[in-house]
Coordinates of C-alpha atoms in Angstrom, one line a residue:
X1 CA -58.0 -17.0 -8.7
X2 CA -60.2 -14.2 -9.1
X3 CA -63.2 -13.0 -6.8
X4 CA -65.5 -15.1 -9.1
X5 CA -63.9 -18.1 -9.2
X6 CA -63.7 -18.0 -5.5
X7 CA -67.2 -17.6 -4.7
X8 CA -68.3 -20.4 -7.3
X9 CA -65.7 -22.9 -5.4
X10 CA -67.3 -21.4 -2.3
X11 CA -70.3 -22.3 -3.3
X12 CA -70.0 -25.8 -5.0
X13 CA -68.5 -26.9 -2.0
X14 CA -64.6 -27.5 -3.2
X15 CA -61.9 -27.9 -0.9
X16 CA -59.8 -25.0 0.2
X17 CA -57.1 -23.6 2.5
X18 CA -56.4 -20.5 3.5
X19 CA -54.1 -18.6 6.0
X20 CA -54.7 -16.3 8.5
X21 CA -53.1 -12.4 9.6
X22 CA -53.4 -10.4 12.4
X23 CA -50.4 -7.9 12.1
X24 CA -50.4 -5.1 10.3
X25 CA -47.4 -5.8 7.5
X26 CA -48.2 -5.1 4.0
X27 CA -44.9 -7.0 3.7
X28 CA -45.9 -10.2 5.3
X29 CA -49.5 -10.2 3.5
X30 CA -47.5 -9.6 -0.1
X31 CA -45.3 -12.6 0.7
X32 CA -48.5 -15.4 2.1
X33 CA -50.3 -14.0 -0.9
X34 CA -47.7 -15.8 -3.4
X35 CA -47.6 -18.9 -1.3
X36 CA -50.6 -20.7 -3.2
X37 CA -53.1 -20.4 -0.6
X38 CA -56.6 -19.9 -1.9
X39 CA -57.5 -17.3 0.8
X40 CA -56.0 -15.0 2.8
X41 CA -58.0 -13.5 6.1
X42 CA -57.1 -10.0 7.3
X43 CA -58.3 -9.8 11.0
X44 CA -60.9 -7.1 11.7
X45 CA -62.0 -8.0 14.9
X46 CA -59.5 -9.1 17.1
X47 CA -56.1 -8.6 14.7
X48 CA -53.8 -5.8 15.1
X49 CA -55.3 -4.1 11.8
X50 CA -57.1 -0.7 11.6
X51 CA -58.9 0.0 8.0
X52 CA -55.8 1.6 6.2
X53 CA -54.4 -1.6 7.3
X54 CA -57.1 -3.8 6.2
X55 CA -57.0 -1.6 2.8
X56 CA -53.4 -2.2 2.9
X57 CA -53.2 -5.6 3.2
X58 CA -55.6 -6.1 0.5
X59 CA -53.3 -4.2 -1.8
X60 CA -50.6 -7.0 -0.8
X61 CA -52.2 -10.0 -1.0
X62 CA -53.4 -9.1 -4.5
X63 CA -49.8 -7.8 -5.4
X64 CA -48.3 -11.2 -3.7
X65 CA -51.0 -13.5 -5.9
X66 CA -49.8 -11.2 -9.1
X67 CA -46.6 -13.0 -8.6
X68 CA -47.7 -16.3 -7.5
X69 CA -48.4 -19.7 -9.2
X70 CA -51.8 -19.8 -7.6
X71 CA -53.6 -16.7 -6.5
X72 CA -55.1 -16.1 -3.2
X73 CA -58.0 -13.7 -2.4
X74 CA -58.4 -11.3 0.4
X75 CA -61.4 -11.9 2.4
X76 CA -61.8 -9.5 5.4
X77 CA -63.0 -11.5 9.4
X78 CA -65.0 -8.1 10.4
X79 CA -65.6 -6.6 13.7
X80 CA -68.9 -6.4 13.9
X81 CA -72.4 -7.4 12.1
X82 CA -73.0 -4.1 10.9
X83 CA -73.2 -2.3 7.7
X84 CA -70.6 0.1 8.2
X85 CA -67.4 -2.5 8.6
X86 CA -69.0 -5.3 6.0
X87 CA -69.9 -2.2 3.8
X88 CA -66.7 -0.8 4.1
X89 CA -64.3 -3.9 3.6
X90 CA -65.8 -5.0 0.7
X91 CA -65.1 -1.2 -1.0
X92 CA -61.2 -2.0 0.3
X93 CA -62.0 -4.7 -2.3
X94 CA -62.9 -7.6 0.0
X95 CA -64.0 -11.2 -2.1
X96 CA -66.3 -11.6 1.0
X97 CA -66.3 -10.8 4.5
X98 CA -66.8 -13.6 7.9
X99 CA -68.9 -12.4 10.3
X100 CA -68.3 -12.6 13.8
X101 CA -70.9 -13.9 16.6
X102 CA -73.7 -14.7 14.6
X103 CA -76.8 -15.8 16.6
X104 CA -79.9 -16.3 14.8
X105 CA -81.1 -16.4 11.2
X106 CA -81.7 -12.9 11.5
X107 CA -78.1 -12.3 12.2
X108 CA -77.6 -13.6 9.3
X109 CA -79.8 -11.7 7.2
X110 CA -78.6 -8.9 8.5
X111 CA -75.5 -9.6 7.5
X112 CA -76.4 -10.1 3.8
X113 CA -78.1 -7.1 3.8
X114 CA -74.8 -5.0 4.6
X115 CA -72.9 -7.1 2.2
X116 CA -75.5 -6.7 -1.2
X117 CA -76.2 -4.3 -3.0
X118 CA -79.9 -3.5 -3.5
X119 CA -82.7 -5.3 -4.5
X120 CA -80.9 -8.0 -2.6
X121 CA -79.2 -6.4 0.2
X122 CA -79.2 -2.5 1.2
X123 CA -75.3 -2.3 1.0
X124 CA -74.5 1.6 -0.1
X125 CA -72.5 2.1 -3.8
X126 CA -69.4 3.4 -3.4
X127 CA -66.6 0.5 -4.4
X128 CA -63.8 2.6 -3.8
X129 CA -61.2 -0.1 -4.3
X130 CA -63.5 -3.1 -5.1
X131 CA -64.8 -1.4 -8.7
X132 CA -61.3 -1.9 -9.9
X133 CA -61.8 -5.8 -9.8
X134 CA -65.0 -7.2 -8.1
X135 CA -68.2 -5.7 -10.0
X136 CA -68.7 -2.6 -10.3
X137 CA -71.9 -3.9 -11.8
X138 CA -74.0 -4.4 -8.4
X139 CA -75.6 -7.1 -9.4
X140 CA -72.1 -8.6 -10.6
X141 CA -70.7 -7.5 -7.0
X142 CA -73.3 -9.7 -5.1
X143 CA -72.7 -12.6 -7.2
X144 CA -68.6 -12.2 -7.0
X145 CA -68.5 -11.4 -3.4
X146 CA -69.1 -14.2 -0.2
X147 CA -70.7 -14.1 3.2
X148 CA -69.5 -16.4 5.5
X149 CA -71.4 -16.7 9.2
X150 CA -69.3 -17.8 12.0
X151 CA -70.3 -20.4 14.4
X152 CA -69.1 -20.0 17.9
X153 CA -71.9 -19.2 20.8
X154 CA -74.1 -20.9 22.5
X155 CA -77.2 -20.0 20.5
X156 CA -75.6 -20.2 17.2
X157 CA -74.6 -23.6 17.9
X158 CA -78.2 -24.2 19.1
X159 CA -79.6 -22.2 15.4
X160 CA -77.2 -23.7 13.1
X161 CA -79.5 -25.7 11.4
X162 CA -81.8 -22.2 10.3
X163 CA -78.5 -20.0 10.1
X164 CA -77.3 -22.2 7.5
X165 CA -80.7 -22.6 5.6
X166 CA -81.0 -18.4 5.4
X167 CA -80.8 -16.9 1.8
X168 CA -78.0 -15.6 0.6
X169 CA -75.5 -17.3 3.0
X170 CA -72.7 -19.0 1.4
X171 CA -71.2 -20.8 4.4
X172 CA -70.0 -21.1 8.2
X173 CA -67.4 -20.6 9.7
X174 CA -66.2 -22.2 13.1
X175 CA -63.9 -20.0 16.0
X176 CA -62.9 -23.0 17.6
X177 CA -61.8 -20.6 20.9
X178 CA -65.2 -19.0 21.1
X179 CA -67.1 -22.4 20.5
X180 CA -65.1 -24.2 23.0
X181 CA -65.7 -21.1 25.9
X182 CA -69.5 -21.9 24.5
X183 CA -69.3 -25.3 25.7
X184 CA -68.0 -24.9 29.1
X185 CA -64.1 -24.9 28.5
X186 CA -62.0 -22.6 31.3
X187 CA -59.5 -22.2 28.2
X188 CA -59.9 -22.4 24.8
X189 CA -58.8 -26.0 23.7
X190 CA -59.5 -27.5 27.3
X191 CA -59.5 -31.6 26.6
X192 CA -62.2 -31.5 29.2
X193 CA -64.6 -30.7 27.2
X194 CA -62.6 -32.2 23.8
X195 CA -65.6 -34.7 23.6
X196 CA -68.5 -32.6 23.2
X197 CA -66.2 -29.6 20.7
X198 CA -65.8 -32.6 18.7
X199 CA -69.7 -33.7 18.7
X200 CA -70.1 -30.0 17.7
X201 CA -67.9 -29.2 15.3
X202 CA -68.9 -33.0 13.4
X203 CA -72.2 -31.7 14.0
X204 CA -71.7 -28.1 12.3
X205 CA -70.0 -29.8 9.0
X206 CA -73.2 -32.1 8.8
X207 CA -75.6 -29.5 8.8
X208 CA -73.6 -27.2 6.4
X209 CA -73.7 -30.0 3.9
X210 CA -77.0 -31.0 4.3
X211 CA -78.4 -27.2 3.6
X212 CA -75.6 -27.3 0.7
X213 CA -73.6 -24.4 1.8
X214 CA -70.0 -24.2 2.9
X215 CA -68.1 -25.5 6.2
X216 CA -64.7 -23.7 7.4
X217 CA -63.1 -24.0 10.5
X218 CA -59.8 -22.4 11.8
X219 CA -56.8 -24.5 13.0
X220 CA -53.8 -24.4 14.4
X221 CA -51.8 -26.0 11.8
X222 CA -51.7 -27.7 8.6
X223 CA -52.2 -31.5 10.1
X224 CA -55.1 -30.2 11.7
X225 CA -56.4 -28.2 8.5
X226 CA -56.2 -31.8 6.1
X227 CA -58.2 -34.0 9.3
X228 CA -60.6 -31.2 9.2
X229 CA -60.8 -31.4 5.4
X230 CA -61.3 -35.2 5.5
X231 CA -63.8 -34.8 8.0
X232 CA -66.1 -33.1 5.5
X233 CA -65.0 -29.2 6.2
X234 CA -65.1 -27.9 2.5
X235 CA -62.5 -25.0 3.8
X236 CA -59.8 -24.6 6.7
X237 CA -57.6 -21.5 8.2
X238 CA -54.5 -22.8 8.8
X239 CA -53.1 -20.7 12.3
X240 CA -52.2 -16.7 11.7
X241 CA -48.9 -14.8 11.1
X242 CA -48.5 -13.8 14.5
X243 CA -48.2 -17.5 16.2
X244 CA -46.5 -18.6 13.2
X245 CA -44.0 -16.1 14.2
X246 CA -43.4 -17.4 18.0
X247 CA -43.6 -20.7 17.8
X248 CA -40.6 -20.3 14.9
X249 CA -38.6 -17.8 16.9
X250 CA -39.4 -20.1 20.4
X251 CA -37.7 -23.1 18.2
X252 CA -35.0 -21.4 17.1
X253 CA -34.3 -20.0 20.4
X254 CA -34.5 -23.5 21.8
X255 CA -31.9 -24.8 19.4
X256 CA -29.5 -22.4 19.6
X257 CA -29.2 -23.1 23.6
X258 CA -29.2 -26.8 23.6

């Protein structure tokens, strides 16, 4: 799909699934890309990925979706709330950006700022990349492009009712690792706090819908990505390249010695 038809499913709230890569491999990005999944995330913050490889990957999930039966878009997890890295993978040619631990409401301004051009936002012209297929209109760009708030601290857990009622936000996103650490968990995933993640993350969708914006939330697998779905999640991340990769090689290693 293109950039547009993205952020209008975004935005109405349809179902989607998308994948997840931390490692930079053009190669690997080309080949998800063609799979049918309506997303792919390049990893800013904490993937293996420096800008050529975010610019990179870009390039190869939009060559993979040339080829596909059902084109995925590139968005871009950045490093940081700030304009430089939102401005800057949205010129690679970004459909939107998710950005990391967002706060307050005025994190999330912020964030819309970086990622719209002016009178809306204060984002700098200069679509290297992006001109060739989101835009180059700005007014086109802010309409075609996504910004996605994650939800995964203590206080934004504690604001997600205002972050999620703040102009110009399309939807959240939950880190399940970071939200669970939020909530008093010695590991991410540990069942002793599996109760009150759940309360949250039920509590997260609910308040997404009822400001009419989007609700995403990564998983591990594709089981967990359909119960999140039916659970009223309008979007799910489906695990990453890199633990794809172990947990395939672990099995086959497993097999081959029994």
């Amino acid at each position: 799909m293109s950039a547009n038809d993205f952020a209008l499913k975004v935005r109405a709230r349809e179902q989607l699934v998308g994948y997840w890569i931390t490692l930079d491999s053009p190669a690997t990005a080309e080949r998800i890309g063609r799979l049918g999944y309506d997303y792919v995330v390049l990893d800013g913050q904490h993937g293996l990925i420096g800008y050529q490889g975010l610019v990179h990957g870009l390039l190869a999930i939009d060559a993979g979706a040339a080829i596909g039966a059902r084109p995925s878009v590139g968005l871009v997890r950045v490093e940081a709330n700030d304009p430089t890295p939102i401005g800057r993978a949205l010129d690679a040619g970004a459909a939107g950006v998710i950005v990391p631990l967002v706060d307050t409401a005025e994190d999330v301004a912020r964030a819309v700022r970086a990622a719209k051009y002016p009178p809306v936002g204060a984002r700098s012209f200069g679509p290297m990349r992006a001109a060739l297929r989101i835009g180059p209109v700005p007014a086109d760009s802010n309409a075609q492009t996504v910004v996605l708030a994650m939800i995964e601290t203590p206080l934004g857990l504690r604001n997600v009712a205002q972050i999620c009622a703040t102009p110009g936000l399309d939807g959240v996103y939950v880190g399940p690792s970071d939200l669970s650490l939020a909530l008093g968990a010695r590991f991410p995933g540990d069942p002793a706090v599996a109760a009150e993640f759940e309360e949250a993350v039920a509590l997260i969708a609910r308040t997404a819908r009822e400001a009419g914006v989007a609700a995403g939330i990564h998983t591990f697998d594709g089981e967990s990505a359909k119960q999140r779905l039916a659970q009223g999640y309008t979007f799910a991340t489906v695990a990453s390249d890199l633990s794809h990769l172990e947990a395939i090689a672990a099995a086959h290693l497993e097999t081959a010695r029994s």
